GROMACS .gro file of C-alpha atoms in nm:
model
  309
    1MET     CA    1  11.700   8.446   8.006
    2SER     CA    2  11.483   8.749   7.987
    3LYS     CA    3  11.128   8.662   7.819
    4LEU     CA    4  10.980   8.841   7.562
    5LEU     CA    5  10.585   8.823   7.505
    6ILE     CA    6  10.462   8.884   7.148
    7VAL     CA    7  10.108   8.942   7.079
    8GLY     CA    8   9.971   9.057   6.757
    9SER     CA    9   9.770   8.951   6.421
   10ILE     CA   10   9.899   8.667   6.185
   11ALA     CA   11   9.740   8.711   5.846
   12PHE     CA   12   9.744   8.641   5.501
   13ASP     CA   13   9.841   8.944   5.260
   14ALA     CA   14   9.806   9.022   4.909
   15ILE     CA   15  10.073   9.299   4.807
   16GLU     CA   16  10.078   9.490   4.501
   17THR     CA   17  10.378   9.742   4.449
   18PRO     CA   18  10.529   9.915   4.151
   19PHE     CA   19  10.767   9.609   4.146
   20GLY     CA   20  10.521   9.327   4.130
   21LYS     CA   21  10.223   9.135   4.335
   22THR     CA   22  10.165   8.848   4.539
   23ASP     CA   23   9.905   8.618   4.603
   24LYS     CA   24   9.854   8.526   4.985
   25ILE     CA   25  10.167   8.557   5.183
   26LEU     CA   26  10.245   8.524   5.568
   27GLY     CA   27  10.207   8.881   5.708
   28GLY     CA   28  10.026   9.031   6.016
   29ALA     CA   29  10.207   9.222   6.306
   30ALA     CA   30  10.329   8.913   6.508
   31PRO     CA   31  10.555   8.724   6.244
   32TYR     CA   32  10.723   9.056   6.158
   33ILE     CA   33  10.798   9.122   6.518
   34ALA     CA   34  10.897   8.762   6.618
   35LEU     CA   35  11.118   8.712   6.314
   36SER     CA   36  11.264   9.010   6.391
   37ALA     CA   37  11.311   8.962   6.755
   38SER     CA   38  11.474   8.629   6.681
   39ASN     CA   39  11.805   8.812   6.594
   40PHE     CA   40  11.873   8.842   6.944
   41ASN     CA   41  11.796   8.481   7.043
   42VAL     CA   42  11.568   8.585   7.304
   43SER     CA   43  11.311   8.356   7.465
   44SER     CA   44  10.963   8.479   7.306
   45ALA     CA   45  10.619   8.347   7.243
   46VAL     CA   46  10.384   8.489   7.030
   47VAL     CA   47   9.974   8.511   7.127
   48SER     CA   48   9.733   8.524   6.834
   49VAL     CA   49   9.460   8.362   6.637
   50VAL     CA   50   9.468   8.187   6.284
   51GLY     CA   51   9.214   8.000   6.092
   52GLU     CA   52   9.207   7.626   6.030
   53ASP     CA   53   9.314   7.728   5.622
   54PHE     CA   54   9.653   7.862   5.792
   55PRO     CA   55   9.902   7.658   5.692
   56LEU     CA   56  10.124   7.472   5.982
   57ASP     CA   57  10.466   7.504   5.745
   58TYR     CA   58  10.424   7.899   5.842
   59LEU     CA   59  10.402   7.813   6.239
   60SER     CA   60  10.711   7.572   6.168
   61LEU     CA   61  10.908   7.908   6.021
   62LEU     CA   62  10.849   8.059   6.339
   63GLN     CA   63  10.938   7.741   6.589
   64LYS     CA   64  11.251   7.691   6.391
   65LYS     CA   65  11.332   8.035   6.489
   66ASN     CA   66  11.306   7.922   6.872
   67ILE     CA   67  10.991   8.112   6.883
   68ASP     CA   68  10.698   7.954   7.111
   69THR     CA   69  10.362   7.921   6.938
   70SER     CA   70  10.177   7.727   7.163
   71ALA     CA   71   9.969   8.027   7.219
   72VAL     CA   72   9.879   8.087   6.875
   73GLU     CA   73   9.518   7.938   6.860
   74ILE     CA   74   9.355   7.751   6.578
   75VAL     CA   75   9.007   7.804   6.521
   76LYS     CA   76   8.887   7.518   6.380
   77GLY     CA   77   8.653   7.594   6.038
   78GLY     CA   78   8.772   7.967   6.087
   79LYS     CA   79   8.939   8.178   5.831
   80THR     CA   80   9.241   8.340   5.882
   81PHE     CA   81   9.294   8.725   5.888
   82PHE     CA   82   9.327   8.867   5.553
   83TRP     CA   83   9.464   9.194   5.398
   84SER     CA   84   9.519   9.318   5.034
   85GLY     CA   85   9.683   9.645   4.955
   86ARG     CA   86   9.858   9.832   4.689
   87TYR     CA   87  10.127  10.092   4.719
   88HIS     CA   88  10.179  10.414   4.508
   89ASN     CA   89  10.482  10.469   4.297
   90ASP     CA   90  10.628  10.634   4.613
   91LEU     CA   91  10.607  10.352   4.832
   92ASN     CA   92  10.485  10.581   5.139
   93SER     CA   93  10.138  10.566   5.047
   94ARG     CA   94   9.876  10.282   4.955
   95ASP     CA   95   9.544  10.182   4.916
   96THR     CA   96   9.363   9.884   5.102
   97LEU     CA   97   9.166   9.683   4.854
   98ASP     CA   98   9.040   9.434   5.109
   99THR     CA   99   9.008   9.352   5.475
  100GLN     CA  100   8.856   9.048   5.602
  101LEU     CA  101   8.899   9.044   5.999
  102ASN     CA  102   8.782   8.666   6.022
  103VAL     CA  103   8.880   8.470   6.322
  104LEU     CA  104   9.088   8.797   6.457
  105ALA     CA  105   8.693   8.962   6.507
  106ASP     CA  106   8.649   8.750   6.829
  107PHE     CA  107   8.973   8.699   6.929
  108ASN     CA  108   9.019   8.675   7.305
  109PRO     CA  109   9.399   8.633   7.425
  110VAL     CA  110   9.517   8.348   7.633
  111VAL     CA  111   9.896   8.404   7.775
  112PRO     CA  112  10.078   8.116   7.812
  113ASP     CA  113  10.168   8.039   8.195
  114ASP     CA  114  10.521   8.061   8.147
  115TYR     CA  115  10.499   8.409   7.975
  116LYS     CA  116  10.283   8.552   8.245
  117ASP     CA  117  10.592   8.693   8.417
  118ALA     CA  118  10.750   8.786   8.092
  119ASP     CA  119  11.016   9.062   8.137
  120ILE     CA  120  10.903   9.280   7.828
  121VAL     CA  121  10.569   9.276   7.634
  122MET     CA  122  10.549   9.398   7.299
  123LEU     CA  123  10.156   9.450   7.223
  124GLY     CA  124  10.182   9.463   6.827
  125ASN     CA  125   9.911   9.664   6.633
  126LEU     CA  126   9.553   9.516   6.732
  127ASN     CA  127   9.218   9.604   6.921
  128PRO     CA  128   9.316   9.822   7.193
  129LEU     CA  129   9.049   9.589   7.433
  130VAL     CA  130   9.281   9.260   7.319
  131GLN     CA  131   9.579   9.452   7.410
  132LEU     CA  132   9.424   9.530   7.774
  133GLY     CA  133   9.318   9.173   7.772
  134VAL     CA  134   9.682   9.056   7.762
  135LEU     CA  135   9.806   9.320   8.014
  136GLU     CA  136   9.497   9.192   8.267
  137GLN     CA  137   9.635   8.812   8.232
  138LEU     CA  138   9.988   8.894   8.363
  139THR     CA  139  10.088   8.797   8.708
  140THR     CA  140  10.368   9.041   8.759
  141THR     CA  141  10.431   9.372   8.612
  142PRO     CA  142  10.686   9.366   8.325
  143LYS     CA  143  10.983   9.557   8.341
  144LEU     CA  144  10.886   9.739   8.024
  145THR     CA  145  10.545   9.726   7.837
  146ILE     CA  146  10.575   9.876   7.450
  147LEU     CA  147  10.251   9.916   7.256
  148ASP     CA  148  10.234   9.985   6.873
  149THR     CA  149   9.909  10.108   6.736
  150MET     CA  150   9.761  10.285   6.428
  151ASN     CA  151   9.535  10.574   6.324
  152PHE     CA  152   9.245  10.329   6.287
  153TRP     CA  153   9.208  10.271   6.631
  154MET     CA  154   9.203  10.661   6.685
  155GLU     CA  155   8.869  10.719   6.539
  156ASP     CA  156   8.619  10.776   6.806
  157ALA     CA  157   8.453  10.442   6.824
  158PHE     CA  158   8.809  10.327   6.974
  159LEU     CA  159   8.960  10.612   7.106
  160GLY     CA  160   8.840  10.573   7.480
  161ASP     CA  161   8.988  10.198   7.498
  162LEU     CA  162   9.316  10.307   7.312
  163LEU     CA  163   9.345  10.583   7.564
  164LYS     CA  164   9.296  10.334   7.826
  165VAL     CA  165   9.592  10.117   7.714
  166ILE     CA  166   9.777  10.392   7.622
  167SER     CA  167   9.784  10.488   8.011
  168LYS     CA  168   9.928  10.142   8.117
  169VAL     CA  169  10.230  10.101   7.894
  170ASP     CA  170  10.574  10.243   7.913
  171VAL     CA  171  10.655  10.286   7.537
  172ILE     CA  172  10.432  10.383   7.234
  173THR     CA  173  10.533  10.331   6.885
  174ILE     CA  174  10.373  10.526   6.621
  175ASN     CA  175  10.446  10.696   6.298
  176ASP     CA  176  10.439  11.071   6.269
  177GLU     CA  177  10.091  11.117   6.089
  178GLU     CA  178   9.944  10.909   6.385
  179ALA     CA  179  10.141  11.094   6.640
  180ARG     CA  180   9.999  11.449   6.486
  181GLN     CA  181   9.659  11.267   6.518
  182LEU     CA  182   9.666  11.149   6.856
  183SER     CA  183   9.815  11.441   7.012
  184GLY     CA  184   9.667  11.705   6.800
  185GLU     CA  185   9.981  11.871   6.753
  186TYR     CA  186  10.173  11.931   6.422
  187SER     CA  187  10.510  12.011   6.585
  188LEU     CA  188  10.623  11.623   6.675
  189VAL     CA  189  10.822  11.758   6.987
  190LYS     CA  190  10.489  11.879   7.113
  191ALA     CA  191  10.324  11.579   6.992
  192ALA     CA  192  10.540  11.373   7.203
  193ARG     CA  193  10.503  11.581   7.523
  194ALA     CA  194  10.151  11.555   7.475
  195ILE     CA  195  10.152  11.156   7.426
  196GLU     CA  196  10.362  11.146   7.717
  197LYS     CA  197  10.114  11.304   7.935
  198MET     CA  198   9.866  11.016   7.855
  199GLY     CA  199  10.100  10.766   8.045
  200PRO     CA  200  10.426  10.664   7.831
  201LYS     CA  201  10.761  10.754   7.980
  202TYR     CA  202  10.894  10.688   7.604
  203VAL     CA  203  10.741  10.784   7.286
  204VAL     CA  204  10.913  10.638   6.956
  205ILE     CA  205  10.805  10.826   6.627
  206LYS     CA  206  10.866  10.635   6.322
  207LYS     CA  207  10.905  10.841   5.996
  208GLY     CA  208  10.972  10.552   5.762
  209GLU     CA  209  11.272  10.631   5.501
  210HIS     CA  210  11.327  10.906   5.713
  211GLY     CA  211  11.411  10.762   6.025
  212ALA     CA  212  11.315  10.742   6.399
  213LEU     CA  213  11.274  10.972   6.696
  214LEU     CA  214  11.276  10.872   7.043
  215PHE     CA  215  11.147  11.089   7.332
  216HIS     CA  216  11.189  11.080   7.721
  217LYS     CA  217  11.109  11.406   7.925
  218GLU     CA  218  11.377  11.667   7.779
  219GLN     CA  219  11.567  11.406   7.597
  220ILE     CA  220  11.542  11.356   7.219
  221PHE     CA  221  11.735  11.091   7.011
  222PHE     CA  222  11.710  11.055   6.632
  223ALA     CA  223  11.826  10.747   6.429
  224PRO     CA  224  11.823  10.791   6.043
  225ALA     CA  225  11.704  10.542   5.814
  226LEU     CA  226  11.962  10.344   5.592
  227PRO     CA  227  11.955  10.482   5.259
  228LEU     CA  228  11.872  10.186   5.037
  229GLU     CA  229  11.889  10.142   4.664
  230GLU     CA  230  11.606   9.938   4.630
  231VAL     CA  231  11.275   9.882   4.838
  232PHE     CA  232  11.036   9.626   4.711
  233ASP     CA  233  10.786   9.624   4.976
  234PRO     CA  234  10.764   9.822   5.275
  235THR     CA  235  10.455   9.593   5.451
  236GLY     CA  236  10.579   9.499   5.769
  237ALA     CA  237  10.871   9.739   5.854
  238GLY     CA  238  10.706   9.899   6.137
  239ASP     CA  239  10.667   9.584   6.280
  240THR     CA  240  11.006   9.489   6.221
  241PHE     CA  241  11.133   9.787   6.357
  242ALA     CA  242  10.910   9.726   6.690
  243GLY     CA  243  11.081   9.371   6.699
  244GLY     CA  244  11.412   9.483   6.673
  245PHE     CA  245  11.361   9.736   6.935
  246SER     CA  246  11.196   9.493   7.208
  247GLY     CA  247  11.424   9.215   7.095
  248TYR     CA  248  11.735   9.425   7.214
  249LEU     CA  249  11.628   9.559   7.503
  250THR     CA  250  11.512   9.206   7.608
  251LYS     CA  251  11.853   9.058   7.498
  252THR     CA  252  12.031   9.343   7.710
  253ASP     CA  253  11.808   9.375   7.997
  254ASP     CA  254  11.854   9.725   8.016
  255ILE     CA  255  11.572   9.979   7.978
  256SER     CA  256  11.789  10.259   8.032
  257PHE     CA  257  11.731  10.574   7.785
  258GLU     CA  258  12.087  10.500   7.654
  259ASN     CA  259  12.054  10.162   7.583
  260MET     CA  260  11.714  10.250   7.400
  261LYS     CA  261  11.950  10.485   7.191
  262LYS     CA  262  12.113  10.164   7.061
  263ALA     CA  263  11.790   9.975   7.050
  264ILE     CA  264  11.638  10.229   6.804
  265ILE     CA  265  11.949  10.163   6.573
  266HIS     CA  266  11.935   9.796   6.621
  267ALA     CA  267  11.564   9.850   6.514
  268SER     CA  268  11.620  10.060   6.202
  269ASN     CA  269  11.891   9.853   6.096
  270LEU     CA  270  11.661   9.531   6.098
  271ALA     CA  271  11.366   9.746   5.926
  272SER     CA  272  11.602   9.793   5.650
  273PHE     CA  273  11.647   9.443   5.537
  274CYS     CA  274  11.265   9.373   5.576
  275VAL     CA  275  11.160   9.600   5.278
  276GLU     CA  276  11.407   9.434   5.026
  277LYS     CA  277  11.150   9.142   4.957
  278PHE     CA  278  10.780   9.065   4.974
  279GLY     CA  279  10.640   8.994   5.294
  280THR     CA  280  10.875   8.832   5.560
  281GLU     CA  281  11.081   8.636   5.307
  282ARG     CA  282  11.380   8.852   5.385
  283MET     CA  283  11.359   8.818   5.758
  284GLU     CA  284  11.332   8.457   5.735
  285ASN     CA  285  11.672   8.401   5.582
  286LEU     CA  286  11.856   8.693   5.733
  287ASN     CA  287  12.226   8.576   5.890
  288ARG     CA  288  12.406   8.723   6.145
  289ASP     CA  289  12.664   8.839   5.924
  290GLU     CA  290  12.450   9.054   5.717
  291VAL     CA  291  12.278   9.250   6.031
  292GLN     CA  292  12.651   9.332   6.154
  293LYS     CA  293  12.796   9.425   5.831
  294ARG     CA  294  12.487   9.686   5.786
  295LEU     CA  295  12.529   9.801   6.150
  296GLN     CA  296  12.888   9.908   6.040
  297GLN     CA  297  12.706  10.088   5.767
  298PHE     CA  298  12.496  10.283   6.025
  299ARG     CA  299  12.765  10.355   6.238
  300GLU     CA  300  12.954  10.491   5.906
  301LEU     CA  301  12.646  10.686   5.813
  302THR     CA  302  12.588  10.859   6.165
  303GLN     CA  303  12.954  10.911   6.346
  304PHE     CA  304  13.148  11.227   6.292
  305GLU     CA  305  13.393  11.473   6.467
  306ILE     CA  306  13.336  11.823   6.490
  307GLU     CA  307  13.506  12.082   6.646
  308LEU     CA  308  13.280  12.319   6.897
  309SER     CA  309  13.447  12.647   6.955
   0.00000   0.00000   0.00000
């Protein structure tokens, strides 16, 4: 079985949307990625760090999904990374109310021996130096290395390190605003081409409720987002997308452009579930029948016949 190595934050999130608010709940990139990828029954491991205040029940939740958490460091006396945010009425923009890095500030990742030869590596949004530290521990070159990042790491203080890790990966996933910031190009086609020159062979640009674009050389693929009646909480949707994308590619062991198209659809499908509940709740209880039924909806949404003259 192919192996998926997942690196990312594990956090407490406190979220407020027009539909309600939560106290501290499970958050961070790694749980969303791992829970999403678990829908493909792949062999996966999470590399992350938490404080002594982190409930072991949350780790048990991941373990029950056959996710290896042995490389999640628990810092004695430490506090887990905390983020609090409030979403605006359109749910496309938000205000960060509080960020406490805590144990994440001094995180030195340790890749488990069983995953130093992972087939696919999913580098969730983290400090680029941490992402580089993971790549340096691998004993073999992965079939595919995927990087997710955000605008915070594109500021001058981190940009050099970010460009270094970008040069070492095969796929980068970012949203449209970040693609424009990183490339200096407004056109997303030009932005993708500029980013490809930085190193990645494939560029995935996420557009939230407007779908996602996949670029490779002169090839472009677009996948819509499924129109939903209700969206409660968009937190983690991008990470869920990344988990679906990496999980499907790990399961199929096929990293061709044609198969990446399918991975984008599966990723969009899983992300559509994530936003229906607060935090990871929806992903924790997702079943195969629900996933398959919604995939059929995607098929009906995108398939059509047209006569070309």
